[in-house]
Amino acid sequence: MGRLYRAIEVASGDQHAYTVGFIDTGADKSVMIRRLADSMGMELKGRIEMVSASGHLIVGRQAEVGVRTLADDMTADIGIGVTDELFDDEIDENGVEMIIGLDFLEEVNMKIEFW
């Protein structure tokens, strides 16, 4: 099955950035690539641990951000994981800097249709 991509606006403090994310209904938590957080000067907090779909332990940090999908204007403030570990070459070469997980999808009550 193909991935569902979305144009995303990310806000942290007075900084805003535009990027591409893909929707992952198997991910409990949304995650962004570290270089995006660094380019926005985000304050990273603590240490978080997540388990990838392949069962690997992923270690990262957390940031508080506003996320908005540009096509349908859905907005939520969420705590997002920040790491480079989930972003393999296949994802990164498509310009994806964010994985949109269930935390965002449930917050905005986004409906996804599967055919």
PDB file of C-alpha atoms in Angstrom:
ATOM      1  CA  MET A   1       0.000   0.000   0.000  1.00  0.00           C
ATOM      2  CA  GLY A   2       1.250   3.519  -0.772  1.00  0.00           C
ATOM      3  CA  ARG A   3       1.995   6.127   1.809  1.00  0.00           C
ATOM      4  CA  LEU A   4      -0.243   9.100   2.522  1.00  0.00           C
ATOM      5  CA  TYR A   5       1.883  12.256   2.379  1.00  0.00           C
ATOM      6  CA  ARG A   6       0.879  15.674   3.722  1.00  0.00           C
ATOM      7  CA  ALA A   7       2.363  19.160   3.470  1.00  0.00           C
ATOM      8  CA  ILE A   8       2.908  20.261   7.062  1.00  0.00           C
ATOM      9  CA  GLU A   9       3.540  23.517   8.901  1.00  0.00           C
ATOM     10  CA  VAL A  10       5.474  23.083  12.149  1.00  0.00           C
ATOM     11  CA  ALA A  11       5.520  25.870  14.755  1.00  0.00           C
ATOM     12  CA  SER A  12       7.743  26.195  17.805  1.00  0.00           C
ATOM     13  CA  GLY A  13       7.725  29.505  19.641  1.00  0.00           C
ATOM     14  CA  ASP A  14       7.957  32.193  16.958  1.00  0.00           C
ATOM     15  CA  GLN A  15       9.610  29.833  14.441  1.00  0.00           C
ATOM     16  CA  HIS A  16       7.671  28.212  11.584  1.00  0.00           C
ATOM     17  CA  ALA A  17       8.809  25.702   8.981  1.00  0.00           C
ATOM     18  CA  TYR A  18       7.139  23.861   6.119  1.00  0.00           C
ATOM     19  CA  THR A  19       7.907  20.241   5.409  1.00  0.00           C
ATOM     20  CA  VAL A  20       6.509  16.925   4.212  1.00  0.00           C
ATOM     21  CA  GLY A  21       5.187  14.246   6.535  1.00  0.00           C
ATOM     22  CA  PHE A  22       3.631  10.878   5.975  1.00  0.00           C
ATOM     23  CA  ILE A  23       0.766   9.401   7.930  1.00  0.00           C
ATOM     24  CA  ASP A  24       1.625   6.239   9.839  1.00  0.00           C
ATOM     25  CA  THR A  25      -1.443   4.736  11.517  1.00  0.00           C
ATOM     26  CA  GLY A  26       0.821   2.177  13.199  1.00  0.00           C
ATOM     27  CA  ALA A  27       2.800   4.862  15.044  1.00  0.00           C
ATOM     28  CA  ASP A  28       1.490   5.895  18.457  1.00  0.00           C
ATOM     29  CA  LYS A  29       3.630   9.028  18.513  1.00  0.00           C
ATOM     30  CA  SER A  30       4.587  11.564  15.856  1.00  0.00           C
ATOM     31  CA  VAL A  31       8.302  11.980  15.169  1.00  0.00           C
ATOM     32  CA  MET A  32      10.392  14.574  13.344  1.00  0.00           C
ATOM     33  CA  ILE A  33      13.913  14.492  12.002  1.00  0.00           C
ATOM     34  CA  ARG A  34      16.536  16.127  14.200  1.00  0.00           C
ATOM     35  CA  ARG A  35      17.806  18.566  11.544  1.00  0.00           C
ATOM     36  CA  LEU A  36      14.357  20.198  11.320  1.00  0.00           C
ATOM     37  CA  ALA A  37      14.231  20.696  15.088  1.00  0.00           C
ATOM     38  CA  ASP A  38      17.775  22.090  15.057  1.00  0.00           C
ATOM     39  CA  SER A  39      17.040  24.472  12.165  1.00  0.00           C
ATOM     40  CA  MET A  40      14.109  25.892  14.150  1.00  0.00           C
ATOM     41  CA  GLY A  41      16.119  26.213  17.367  1.00  0.00           C
ATOM     42  CA  MET A  42      13.702  23.969  19.259  1.00  0.00           C
ATOM     43  CA  GLU A  43      14.225  23.326  22.936  1.00  0.00           C
ATOM     44  CA  LEU A  44      14.607  19.565  23.237  1.00  0.00           C
ATOM     45  CA  LYS A  45      13.640  17.945  26.507  1.00  0.00           C
ATOM     46  CA  GLY A  46      14.363  14.696  28.237  1.00  0.00           C
ATOM     47  CA  ARG A  47      15.007  11.342  26.680  1.00  0.00           C
ATOM     48  CA  ILE A  48      12.284   9.232  25.129  1.00  0.00           C
ATOM     49  CA  GLU A  49      12.284   5.658  23.941  1.00  0.00           C
ATOM     50  CA  MET A  50      10.110   4.336  21.136  1.00  0.00           C
ATOM     51  CA  VAL A  51       9.909   0.982  19.407  1.00  0.00           C
ATOM     52  CA  SER A  52       9.990   0.991  15.598  1.00  0.00           C
ATOM     53  CA  ALA A  53       7.736  -1.175  13.435  1.00  0.00           C
ATOM     54  CA  SER A  54      10.656  -3.585  13.044  1.00  0.00           C
ATOM     55  CA  GLY A  55      10.990  -3.889  16.832  1.00  0.00           C
ATOM     56  CA  HIS A  56      14.149  -1.781  17.268  1.00  0.00           C
ATOM     57  CA  LEU A  57      14.507   0.544  20.243  1.00  0.00           C
ATOM     58  CA  ILE A  58      14.704   4.169  19.090  1.00  0.00           C
ATOM     59  CA  VAL A  59      16.086   6.778  21.472  1.00  0.00           C
ATOM     60  CA  GLY A  60      15.330  10.459  20.991  1.00  0.00           C
ATOM     61  CA  ARG A  61      14.336  13.708  22.629  1.00  0.00           C
ATOM     62  CA  GLN A  62      11.002  15.510  22.812  1.00  0.00           C
ATOM     63  CA  ALA A  63       9.777  18.964  21.796  1.00  0.00           C
ATOM     64  CA  GLU A  64       6.439  20.753  22.092  1.00  0.00           C
ATOM     65  CA  VAL A  65       5.217  21.881  18.668  1.00  0.00           C
ATOM     66  CA  GLY A  66       2.177  23.029  16.776  1.00  0.00           C
ATOM     67  CA  VAL A  67       1.468  20.896  13.709  1.00  0.00           C
ATOM     68  CA  ARG A  68      -0.875  21.914  10.884  1.00  0.00           C
ATOM     69  CA  THR A  69      -1.758  19.999   7.746  1.00  0.00           C
ATOM     70  CA  LEU A  70      -1.906  22.527   4.919  1.00  0.00           C
ATOM     71  CA  ALA A  71      -4.400  20.736   2.643  1.00  0.00           C
ATOM     72  CA  ASP A  72      -7.153  20.315   5.234  1.00  0.00           C
ATOM     73  CA  ASP A  73      -6.046  22.866   7.865  1.00  0.00           C
ATOM     74  CA  MET A  74      -6.036  20.473  10.828  1.00  0.00           C
ATOM     75  CA  THR A  75      -4.026  21.806  13.767  1.00  0.00           C
ATOM     76  CA  ALA A  76      -2.868  20.332  17.081  1.00  0.00           C
ATOM     77  CA  ASP A  77      -0.254  21.090  19.711  1.00  0.00           C
ATOM     78  CA  ILE A  78       1.620  17.884  20.497  1.00  0.00           C
ATOM     79  CA  GLY A  79       4.739  16.581  22.178  1.00  0.00           C
ATOM     80  CA  ILE A  80       6.767  15.192  19.289  1.00  0.00           C
ATOM     81  CA  GLY A  81       9.688  12.773  19.281  1.00  0.00           C
ATOM     82  CA  VAL A  82      12.903  14.090  17.720  1.00  0.00           C
ATOM     83  CA  THR A  83      15.407  11.614  16.269  1.00  0.00           C
ATOM     84  CA  ASP A  84      17.269  10.688  13.101  1.00  0.00           C
ATOM     85  CA  GLU A  85      17.007   6.944  13.702  1.00  0.00           C
ATOM     86  CA  LEU A  86      13.628   6.401  11.983  1.00  0.00           C
ATOM     87  CA  PHE A  87      14.538   8.317   8.843  1.00  0.00           C
ATOM     88  CA  ASP A  88      16.191   5.867   6.478  1.00  0.00           C
ATOM     89  CA  ASP A  89      17.455   6.798   3.023  1.00  0.00           C
ATOM     90  CA  GLU A  90      14.187   5.841   1.309  1.00  0.00           C
ATOM     91  CA  ILE A  91      12.170   8.216   3.483  1.00  0.00           C
ATOM     92  CA  ASP A  92      14.749  10.992   3.537  1.00  0.00           C
ATOM     93  CA  GLU A  93      15.235  11.070  -0.252  1.00  0.00           C
ATOM     94  CA  ASN A  94      11.512  11.809  -0.617  1.00  0.00           C
ATOM     95  CA  GLY A  95      11.929  14.958   1.510  1.00  0.00           C
ATOM     96  CA  VAL A  96      10.000  13.521   4.451  1.00  0.00           C
ATOM     97  CA  GLU A  97      10.969  15.107   7.758  1.00  0.00           C
ATOM     98  CA  MET A  98       8.013  14.008   9.874  1.00  0.00           C
ATOM     99  CA  ILE A  99       6.065  10.851  10.631  1.00  0.00           C
ATOM    100  CA  ILE A 100       2.510  11.724  11.636  1.00  0.00           C
ATOM    101  CA  GLY A 101       1.291   9.282  14.273  1.00  0.00           C
ATOM    102  CA  LEU A 102      -1.926   8.532  16.117  1.00  0.00           C
ATOM    103  CA  ASP A 103      -1.303  11.281  18.694  1.00  0.00           C
ATOM    104  CA  PHE A 104      -1.936  13.921  16.004  1.00  0.00           C
ATOM    105  CA  LEU A 105      -4.574  11.938  14.089  1.00  0.00           C
ATOM    106  CA  GLU A 106      -6.699  11.408  17.199  1.00  0.00           C
ATOM    107  CA  GLU A 107      -6.268  14.995  18.397  1.00  0.00           C
ATOM    108  CA  VAL A 108      -7.657  16.400  15.128  1.00  0.00           C
ATOM    109  CA  ASN A 109     -10.098  13.514  14.571  1.00  0.00           C
ATOM    110  CA  MET A 110      -8.653  12.864  11.102  1.00  0.00           C
ATOM    111  CA  LYS A 111     -10.517  10.228   9.114  1.00  0.00           C
ATOM    112  CA  ILE A 112      -8.523   7.938   6.848  1.00  0.00           C
ATOM    113  CA  GLU A 113     -10.245   5.770   4.290  1.00  0.00           C
ATOM    114  CA  PHE A 114      -8.738   2.440   3.308  1.00  0.00           C
ATOM    115  CA  TRP A 115      -9.945   0.901   0.081  1.00  0.00           C
TER     116      TRP A 115
END
